[in-house]
Amino acid sequence: MALDEADPPPPPSTSNGHRHTKGLVAEEHHYPPSTPHLNPHNLLILSHQSRGRGVYASKSMSAGTLLEISPVLVFEPEEWRNYGCKTVLDSYTFKWSGMGAHALALGLGSLFNHSPHPSVSFTLDRPSHSIRYTLVRDVVAGEELCISYGPWGKQYESTNGNVVAGESDAAADETDEEQRCSRDLDDMLRIGQERGAEGSGAESEASGSSPRRQLPKRRTRTRYTGASGSTAAPALASASASSSSAIKDQQQQSPASLTPQPPRRTTTRLTTPPPSIQYAASCVSSHPIWRLTSLPDPATIPLTLIPCWALTISPTSSSSVLPFLRKHSRVLGRGPQLGGEEDPLRHAKTLSRRQEDGGKLRALVCPQAALSEEEVRSLAERGFAAEAEVVKVNVASSAAPLKERAGEWCASWPVAFRSVQATAPVVPAPPPTTAAAATSPPQAGAAATNGSRTNTGTGTGTGTGSGTDSPTPAPVPAPSPSPQPPNLFVDRRADCAFWSPPRTAWVIRKLARCVLTAMSASSRGELPIAVHICPSILPSTTIGTSGGGGGGPDGSAHAPLTLSAAATTAAGWDVDGLPLEGGEAIEVDAADTRVGQRNPIKHAVGNAVSRVAEIRAERRAAVDTAGAIGEGSTAAAEYLAATSSTGTTRGSAFSSSGSGLGSGSASGFASPSASASASASASGSRPDSPSSAFQPPLLNGQDYLLTSLTLFTTHEPCIYCSMSLVHSRVRHVVLLTPSPRGSGGCCGSQLPESRRCAEDGGPYALHEQRGLNHRFEVWRWRGGLDVVQEEVRRISGEKVDVADLLDLAKWGRAVDP
Ligand SMILES: C[S@@+](CC[C@H](N)C(=O)[O-])C[C@H]1O[C@@H](n2cnc3c(N)ncnc32)[C@H](O)[C@@H]1O
């Protein structure tokens, strides 16, 4: 059924196949608030005799130019399998997830034809539901812009020597860029002429069903030089349908302005197809638990290129290159140390051999920004290679971020591959525990620092804990701090892999629990803001680096815990590393109490932190009286001792004296499973723990730390609460809804992109502030509120409209969670 304007489009389906029933808020979990879109370069859509429509350059453009950002329409796996793939869409869509979702690029994205030597690379940007198309080499006006379809495109590749779309200098043996350009122009001119002769003939051209026509005589090869002398084509500014005849008109009307030029030698070839297929296998797009970080994902980070000068030299001169570069490194803009931190080309290989150079080598000299072509030439003449020719090359501005993307990165100049794993420090593997092995986490790029420990940063998430029980109960001392490399990436595929269905269900349960606490608070006239704190199973950054196994069941980042299987189970973790229902050692539910207490700073986060301080104090008291622990409680004692020795840091100015205000009553919902947890919370330990008698904190301000704990929250914490979470060393925050007005401390995702760190990282993003001595990780649930709502119904039997419950707008504009 066709939709007319009166019919609003159906809400997009969620990643898990559910349709959103609520309005804006729910939809935001699926699509970003705004989708970027772009065609600033007036690319043309023209029809080719055999290829149908294609995308053409209307002017000369340099490598690295971002051509277009096409929003996409995603077909969920089932929809695609049952319907989409049986239609014409099958020739137009991109694999969008490993689960079978497909995406149709809107805008120009569906019109790029295939070439084995593409001029355009594309990147699937799943978070923004768009695909970005970028030039990988210089192009001239009239040239068809092609992508690679990967193996699927083989069917379009010429086996009989015929011209293929967007053919580049990889076929330089017989055709150079100039020929290609000329050919494309020919093709367009021909179509223009045919159009003129046949009126609407373009339709049959596009379908490819028209009989072959007599080709006009091939034009002589011509390059175009504008008045400035720089390479420029006749202006083809309009992207209208008449553009091909505009080209023809221009050529016919002003032949004098067209000056034949020698072939350029500046092009580079794309030897490896862009990483379309590799990343299509990722499940990132449908991933409901999303790490909020400004760090880029190496799988989607766009390739940027630095225009550089190189010299073509004879192989015998190659030994003089390095001394030459070293000698002139300053003037070449390559820093005092060639290859050192300040050298912008430190990741690039110095020499490259290209077929078209006929046995000569290319030596990379410097960024074009540093010196003019003349200066490079005269330097070379005075230096070592009078015969050297200066050529333009484009060099990726960084090392290849992933092995799979090395081809894309090295297409124009060979660069190093930066192993994500290689930059992660080696963390001595602790004797693994069952839980540790099972929770052996994907490496996070973003992350937590705890005291002197900094995060490991850039691992790939391939933790390899062995999964056997440690027979040794003694805690292993924390590895000594080692210099940490900077965080460069977040590995979203590893994150995806971590979130197995049981782990995802765990998150849903915890969020549902927050909602229940918020419901309870709301019924008391409080703001419906609530949090839940428990030990973490989330990916850690200080443990479980490649091959590093993992921490203890509570995942302490200070020191890996080593617990026997019995202790692990007693601490509330099952053999898969998942917490037993209601069995976590620390569980706190807390709601906002600012209304009831007439105190504007009684936010849920603060209340929860206070409650944890009480519990920790009680636990410490229990350890102090360990002699009183009976035979049957060895495992619990072991756990308590372990958490006590690793989980607290003393001497903070934060006071626990005000702890517990309003928080004890926060978990007032009636649910059998939840009340078991709540009772554990109230007593500060598991129900069977020996420490049932509450002991007040022995020292002021020593027990507030949330080290190793995860905080779930109905709302993104405000800036004040985010800062208190920094102070209390929380390890992870999982939030259900972003703060209204983008004013929160962790996310700010509702603000325009230009005002955010990146992606979901907010302008405040306190969890990532490098100046602070602790960083925590923030995750956002984006699997839809309806999923959480269903879990609430399952737990409590109550049907609640979660979006409506959590909508703070009803409480006034200035309310911050
Ligand atoms: C994504 S669409 C590209 C736009 C298409 N040309 C059009 O007019 O709609 C893919 C289809 O274009 C055609 N195509 C793409 N690249 C081609 C090539 N190099 N040679 C011939 N046909 C090609 C094939 O029919 C293919 O199924």
Coordinates of C-alpha atoms in Angstrom, one line a residue, residues 200 224 253 264 312 324 427 436 546-547 578 599 678-679 738 744:
S200 CA 13.0 9.8 -23.5
Y224 CA 41.0 20.4 -19.3
Q253 CA 31.1 26.2 -27.3
R264 CA 49.0 13.2 -14.8
T312 CA 60.4 8.6 -8.5
F324 CA 68.1 12.8 2.7
V427 CA 48.6 -7.9 31.8
A436 CA 36.4 -14.7 35.2
S546 CA 44.2 -10.3 25.0
G547 CA 44.8 -13.6 26.7
L578 CA 26.4 -14.6 35.1
N599 CA 16.4 18.7 49.4
A678 CA 16.3 -6.2 48.3
S679 CA 16.6 -8.1 51.5
P738 CA 19.3 10.0 27.9
G744 CA 23.3 15.0 31.3

